[in-house]
């Protein structure tokens, strides 16, 4: 018999004030109750009750143990019930907004686990790289990369995404490896024309931000195309690590200037501040956060 079963028998015995009444309440034999109390007292090394042929009295140690144990067992029962309810409470249509390139790698695998775990939920994944309005698009939650811009949304940090300077081994062999951000002025760089940074890369030096101007013969307003240009040897690129991690692992790209890496970019889950956080939203955030945090991003 486990300690938890002993605990429940002890609580029932104290509340019934009689071993026979406790056995009747629990639907077991008097011998089972008596043996359980003896085993529990042996385990704890202290007398919990004093028994006579007619009555039972709780000892001082038994009374203190009962008070603490009763509260703990109540908490355990409530946690068990809450866990059982969670699977039935998560149901209905769940609409998620996210970016186009980030979703296939991180959001969709999390959604696959989510719908398998909760069979009564349906998911609509709405992809856009633009900042969309949650209410207008009837979204329950949106996953955004970067600092939240709206104070009308509640948010939870999911992860911080590294950014790295990269180039192909062939480019490095032909043009050399920069050892300091200032060396980038002598190199062709692939410039992303979307976002606030463009041709000014936010590298760091000795813990401080060092904005470095770069130039190149190829400019692009699409992340995937910019990364492809770097893979084709057009120049040095600055990219989120998660976008080029596979190519780095395969050795077709190399990280440059690791000591001057930009500050990481946060990724948040956001929802409307005037709406309560439903169980399905909370469950998905927890699942996604756990999945992202286990990745090297």
GROMACS .gro file of N, CA, C and O in nm, residues 201-258:
model
  232
  201UNK      N    1   2.349   4.744  -3.982
  201UNK     CA    2   2.338   4.622  -3.902
  201UNK      C    3   2.367   4.652  -3.755
  201UNK      O    4   2.470   4.713  -3.722
  202UNK      N    5   2.279   4.606  -3.665
  202UNK     CA    6   2.293   4.637  -3.521
  202UNK      C    7   2.385   4.538  -3.450
  202UNK      O    8   2.343   4.461  -3.363
  203UNK      N    9   2.513   4.540  -3.484
  203UNK     CA   10   2.608   4.453  -3.418
  203UNK      C   11   2.642   4.509  -3.280
  203UNK      O   12   2.604   4.621  -3.245
  204UNK      N   13   2.714   4.432  -3.202
  204UNK     CA   14   2.753   4.477  -3.068
  204UNK      C   15   2.904   4.469  -3.054
  204UNK      O   16   2.970   4.387  -3.119
  205UNK      N   17   2.957   4.553  -2.967
  205UNK     CA   18   3.100   4.551  -2.938
  205UNK      C   19   3.119   4.584  -2.791
  205UNK      O   20   3.075   4.689  -2.744
  206UNK      N   21   3.180   4.490  -2.718
  206UNK     CA   22   3.200   4.504  -2.574
  206UNK      C   23   3.068   4.532  -2.501
  206UNK      O   24   3.062   4.613  -2.407
  207UNK      N   25   2.963   4.465  -2.546
  207UNK     CA   26   2.834   4.478  -2.481
  207UNK      C   27   2.753   4.598  -2.521
  207UNK      O   28   2.640   4.615  -2.475
  208UNK      N   29   2.807   4.684  -2.607
  208UNK     CA   30   2.736   4.804  -2.651
  208UNK      C   31   2.694   4.791  -2.797
  208UNK      O   32   2.762   4.724  -2.876
  209UNK      N   33   2.586   4.857  -2.831
  209UNK     CA   34   2.537   4.854  -2.968
  209UNK      C   35   2.631   4.931  -3.059
  209UNK      O   36   2.673   5.043  -3.028
  210UNK      N   37   2.667   4.870  -3.171
  210UNK     CA   38   2.754   4.935  -3.269
  210UNK      C   39   2.687   4.923  -3.405
  210UNK      O   40   2.692   4.817  -3.469
  211UNK      N   41   2.621   5.026  -3.449
  211UNK     CA   42   2.550   5.023  -3.578
  211UNK      C   43   2.652   5.034  -3.692
  211UNK      O   44   2.727   5.132  -3.699
  212UNK      N   45   2.651   4.935  -3.778
  212UNK     CA   46   2.751   4.926  -3.883
  212UNK      C   47   2.681   4.939  -4.019
  212UNK      O   48   2.592   4.860  -4.051
  213UNK      N   49   2.723   5.038  -4.097
  213UNK     CA   50   2.666   5.055  -4.231
  213UNK      C   51   2.728   4.954  -4.327
  213UNK      O   52   2.850   4.933  -4.325
  214UNK      N   53   2.643   4.890  -4.407
  214UNK     CA   54   2.691   4.792  -4.503
  214UNK      C   55   2.638   4.826  -4.642
  214UNK      O   56   2.537   4.896  -4.657
  215UNK      N   57   2.706   4.777  -4.742
  215UNK     CA   58   2.662   4.799  -4.880
  215UNK      C   59   2.676   4.668  -4.957
  215UNK      O   60   2.747   4.576  -4.915
  216UNK      N   61   2.609   4.662  -5.070
  216UNK     CA   62   2.619   4.544  -5.154
  216UNK      C   63   2.545   4.566  -5.285
  216UNK      O   64   2.472   4.664  -5.301
  217UNK      N   65   2.562   4.475  -5.378
  217UNK     CA   66   2.500   4.489  -5.510
  217UNK      C   67   2.365   4.421  -5.517
  217UNK      O   68   2.299   4.424  -5.621
  218UNK      N   69   2.323   4.357  -5.403
  218UNK     CA   70   2.194   4.289  -5.402
  218UNK      C   71   2.113   4.332  -5.280
  218UNK      O   72   2.159   4.322  -5.167
  219UNK      N   73   1.994   4.381  -5.309
  219UNK     CA   74   1.902   4.423  -5.204
  219UNK      C   75   1.771   4.347  -5.224
  219UNK      O   76   1.731   4.320  -5.337
  220UNK      N   77   1.702   4.316  -5.114
  220UNK     CA   78   1.584   4.231  -5.127
  220UNK      C   79   1.487   4.260  -5.012
  220UNK      O   80   1.529   4.288  -4.899
  221UNK      N   81   1.357   4.250  -5.042
  221UNK     CA   82   1.256   4.274  -4.940
  221UNK      C   83   1.192   4.145  -4.890
  221UNK      O   84   1.084   4.147  -4.829
  222UNK      N   85   1.258   4.031  -4.912
  222UNK     CA   86   1.206   3.902  -4.869
  222UNK      C   87   1.316   3.823  -4.799
  222UNK      O   88   1.427   3.808  -4.853
  223UNK      N   89   1.287   3.770  -4.679
  223UNK     CA   90   1.389   3.702  -4.600
  223UNK      C   91   1.441   3.576  -4.667
  223UNK      O   92   1.562   3.553  -4.674
  224UNK      N   93   1.350   3.493  -4.717
  224UNK     CA   94   1.393   3.367  -4.779
  224UNK      C   95   1.481   3.393  -4.901
  224UNK      O   96   1.581   3.324  -4.923
  225UNK      N   97   1.446   3.493  -4.980
  225UNK     CA   98   1.526   3.525  -5.099
  225UNK      C   99   1.662   3.581  -5.060
  225UNK      O  100   1.764   3.552  -5.124
  226UNK      N  101   1.665   3.663  -4.955
  226UNK     CA  102   1.793   3.717  -4.908
  226UNK      C  103   1.885   3.604  -4.862
  226UNK      O  104   2.005   3.603  -4.892
  227UNK      N  105   1.829   3.507  -4.790
  227UNK     CA  106   1.909   3.394  -4.745
  227UNK      C  107   1.960   3.311  -4.863
  227UNK      O  108   2.073   3.263  -4.863
  228UNK      N  109   1.874   3.294  -4.964
  228UNK     CA  110   1.916   3.220  -5.084
  228UNK      C  111   2.029   3.291  -5.157
  228UNK      O  112   2.121   3.227  -5.208
  229UNK      N  113   2.024   3.424  -5.158
  229UNK     CA  114   2.131   3.501  -5.221
  229UNK      C  115   2.263   3.477  -5.149
  229UNK      O  116   2.369   3.460  -5.212
  230UNK      N  117   2.259   3.475  -5.017
  230UNK     CA  118   2.381   3.448  -4.940
  230UNK      C  119   2.432   3.307  -4.971
  230UNK      O  120   2.552   3.286  -4.991
  231UNK      N  121   2.340   3.210  -4.979
  231UNK     CA  122   2.379   3.071  -5.010
  231UNK      C  123   2.442   3.060  -5.148
  231UNK      O  124   2.525   2.970  -5.172
  232UNK      N  125   2.406   3.151  -5.237
  232UNK     CA  126   2.462   3.149  -5.372
  232UNK      C  127   2.587   3.235  -5.385
  232UNK      O  128   2.635   3.260  -5.497
  233UNK      N  129   2.640   3.279  -5.272
  233UNK     CA  130   2.768   3.349  -5.273
  233UNK      C  131   2.761   3.494  -5.312
  233UNK      O  132   2.865   3.555  -5.343
  234UNK      N  133   2.641   3.554  -5.311
  234UNK     CA  134   2.629   3.695  -5.350
  234UNK      C  135   2.698   3.787  -5.250
  234UNK      O  136   2.750   3.893  -5.287
  235UNK      N  137   2.701   3.746  -5.124
  235UNK     CA  138   2.766   3.829  -5.025
  235UNK      C  139   2.743   3.777  -4.885
  235UNK      O  140   2.693   3.666  -4.864
  236UNK      N  141   2.780   3.860  -4.788
  236UNK     CA  142   2.761   3.829  -4.646
  236UNK      C  143   2.620   3.871  -4.606
  236UNK      O  144   2.570   3.975  -4.649
  237UNK      N  145   2.556   3.791  -4.523
  237UNK     CA  146   2.420   3.823  -4.480
  237UNK      C  147   2.406   3.828  -4.329
  237UNK      O  148   2.487   3.770  -4.255
  238UNK      N  149   2.302   3.898  -4.284
  238UNK     CA  150   2.263   3.899  -4.144
  238UNK      C  151   2.125   3.835  -4.137
  238UNK      O  152   2.031   3.882  -4.203
  239UNK      N  153   2.112   3.728  -4.059
  239UNK     CA  154   1.987   3.654  -4.057
  239UNK      C  155   1.958   3.599  -3.918
  239UNK      O  156   2.050   3.572  -3.840
  240UNK      N  157   1.830   3.580  -3.886
  240UNK     CA  158   1.796   3.507  -3.764
  240UNK      C  159   1.854   3.366  -3.770
  240UNK      O  160   1.849   3.300  -3.875
  241UNK      N  161   1.908   3.319  -3.660
  241UNK     CA  162   1.971   3.188  -3.660
  241UNK      C  163   1.873   3.078  -3.701
  241UNK      O  164   1.909   2.985  -3.772
  242UNK      N  165   1.747   3.091  -3.659
  242UNK     CA  166   1.651   2.984  -3.691
  242UNK      C  167   1.628   2.971  -3.842
  242UNK      O  168   1.593   2.863  -3.889
  243UNK      N  169   1.650   3.079  -3.917
  243UNK     CA  170   1.630   3.072  -4.062
  243UNK      C  171   1.744   3.000  -4.133
  243UNK      O  172   1.725   2.946  -4.243
  244UNK      N  173   1.863   3.000  -4.075
  244UNK     CA  174   1.980   2.944  -4.145
  244UNK      C  175   2.050   2.835  -4.063
  244UNK      O  176   2.160   2.793  -4.098
  245UNK      N  177   1.985   2.789  -3.958
  245UNK     CA  178   2.050   2.690  -3.870
  245UNK      C  179   2.083   2.562  -3.944
  245UNK      O  180   2.192   2.505  -3.927
  246UNK      N  181   1.992   2.512  -4.026
  246UNK     CA  182   2.019   2.387  -4.099
  246UNK      C  183   2.139   2.401  -4.191
  246UNK      O  184   2.223   2.311  -4.200
  247UNK      N  185   2.150   2.515  -4.260
  247UNK     CA  186   2.262   2.537  -4.351
  247UNK      C  187   2.394   2.548  -4.275
  247UNK      O  188   2.499   2.502  -4.323
  248UNK      N  189   2.389   2.606  -4.155
  248UNK     CA  190   2.509   2.613  -4.071
  248UNK      C  191   2.548   2.473  -4.025
  248UNK      O  192   2.666   2.435  -4.029
  249UNK      N  193   2.449   2.393  -3.982
  249UNK     CA  194   2.478   2.256  -3.938
  249UNK      C  195   2.535   2.172  -4.051
  249UNK      O  196   2.617   2.083  -4.028
  250UNK      N  197   2.490   2.199  -4.173
  250UNK     CA  198   2.537   2.124  -4.290
  250UNK      C  199   2.671   2.174  -4.342
  250UNK      O  200   2.732   2.111  -4.429
  251UNK      N  201   2.720   2.288  -4.291
  251UNK     CA  202   2.849   2.342  -4.332
  251UNK      C  203   2.845   2.423  -4.458
  251UNK      O  204   2.951   2.461  -4.510
  252UNK      N  205   2.724   2.453  -4.511
  252UNK     CA  206   2.718   2.533  -4.634
  252UNK      C  207   2.715   2.682  -4.601
  252UNK      O  208   2.729   2.766  -4.691
  253UNK      N  209   2.697   2.717  -4.475
  253UNK     CA  210   2.714   2.854  -4.427
  253UNK      C  211   2.800   2.852  -4.302
  253UNK      O  212   2.797   2.756  -4.225
  254UNK      N  213   2.875   2.960  -4.282
  254UNK     CA  214   2.957   2.974  -4.162
  254UNK      C  215   2.920   3.103  -4.090
  254UNK      O  216   2.888   3.205  -4.153
  255UNK      N  217   2.926   3.098  -3.957
  255UNK     CA  218   2.899   3.217  -3.876
  255UNK      C  219   3.024   3.304  -3.872
  255UNK      O  220   3.134   3.255  -3.844
  256UNK      N  221   3.007   3.432  -3.900
  256UNK     CA  222   3.116   3.529  -3.894
  256UNK      C  223   3.094   3.623  -3.776
  256UNK      O  224   2.981   3.642  -3.729
  257UNK      N  225   3.200   3.682  -3.727
  257UNK     CA  226   3.194   3.784  -3.622
  257UNK      C  227   3.111   3.740  -3.501
  257UNK      O  228   3.023   3.813  -3.454
  258UNK      N  229   3.135   3.619  -3.447
  258UNK     CA  230   3.051   3.571  -3.336
  258UNK      C  231   3.061   3.657  -3.210
  258UNK      O  232   2.968   3.660  -3.130
   0.00000   0.00000   0.00000
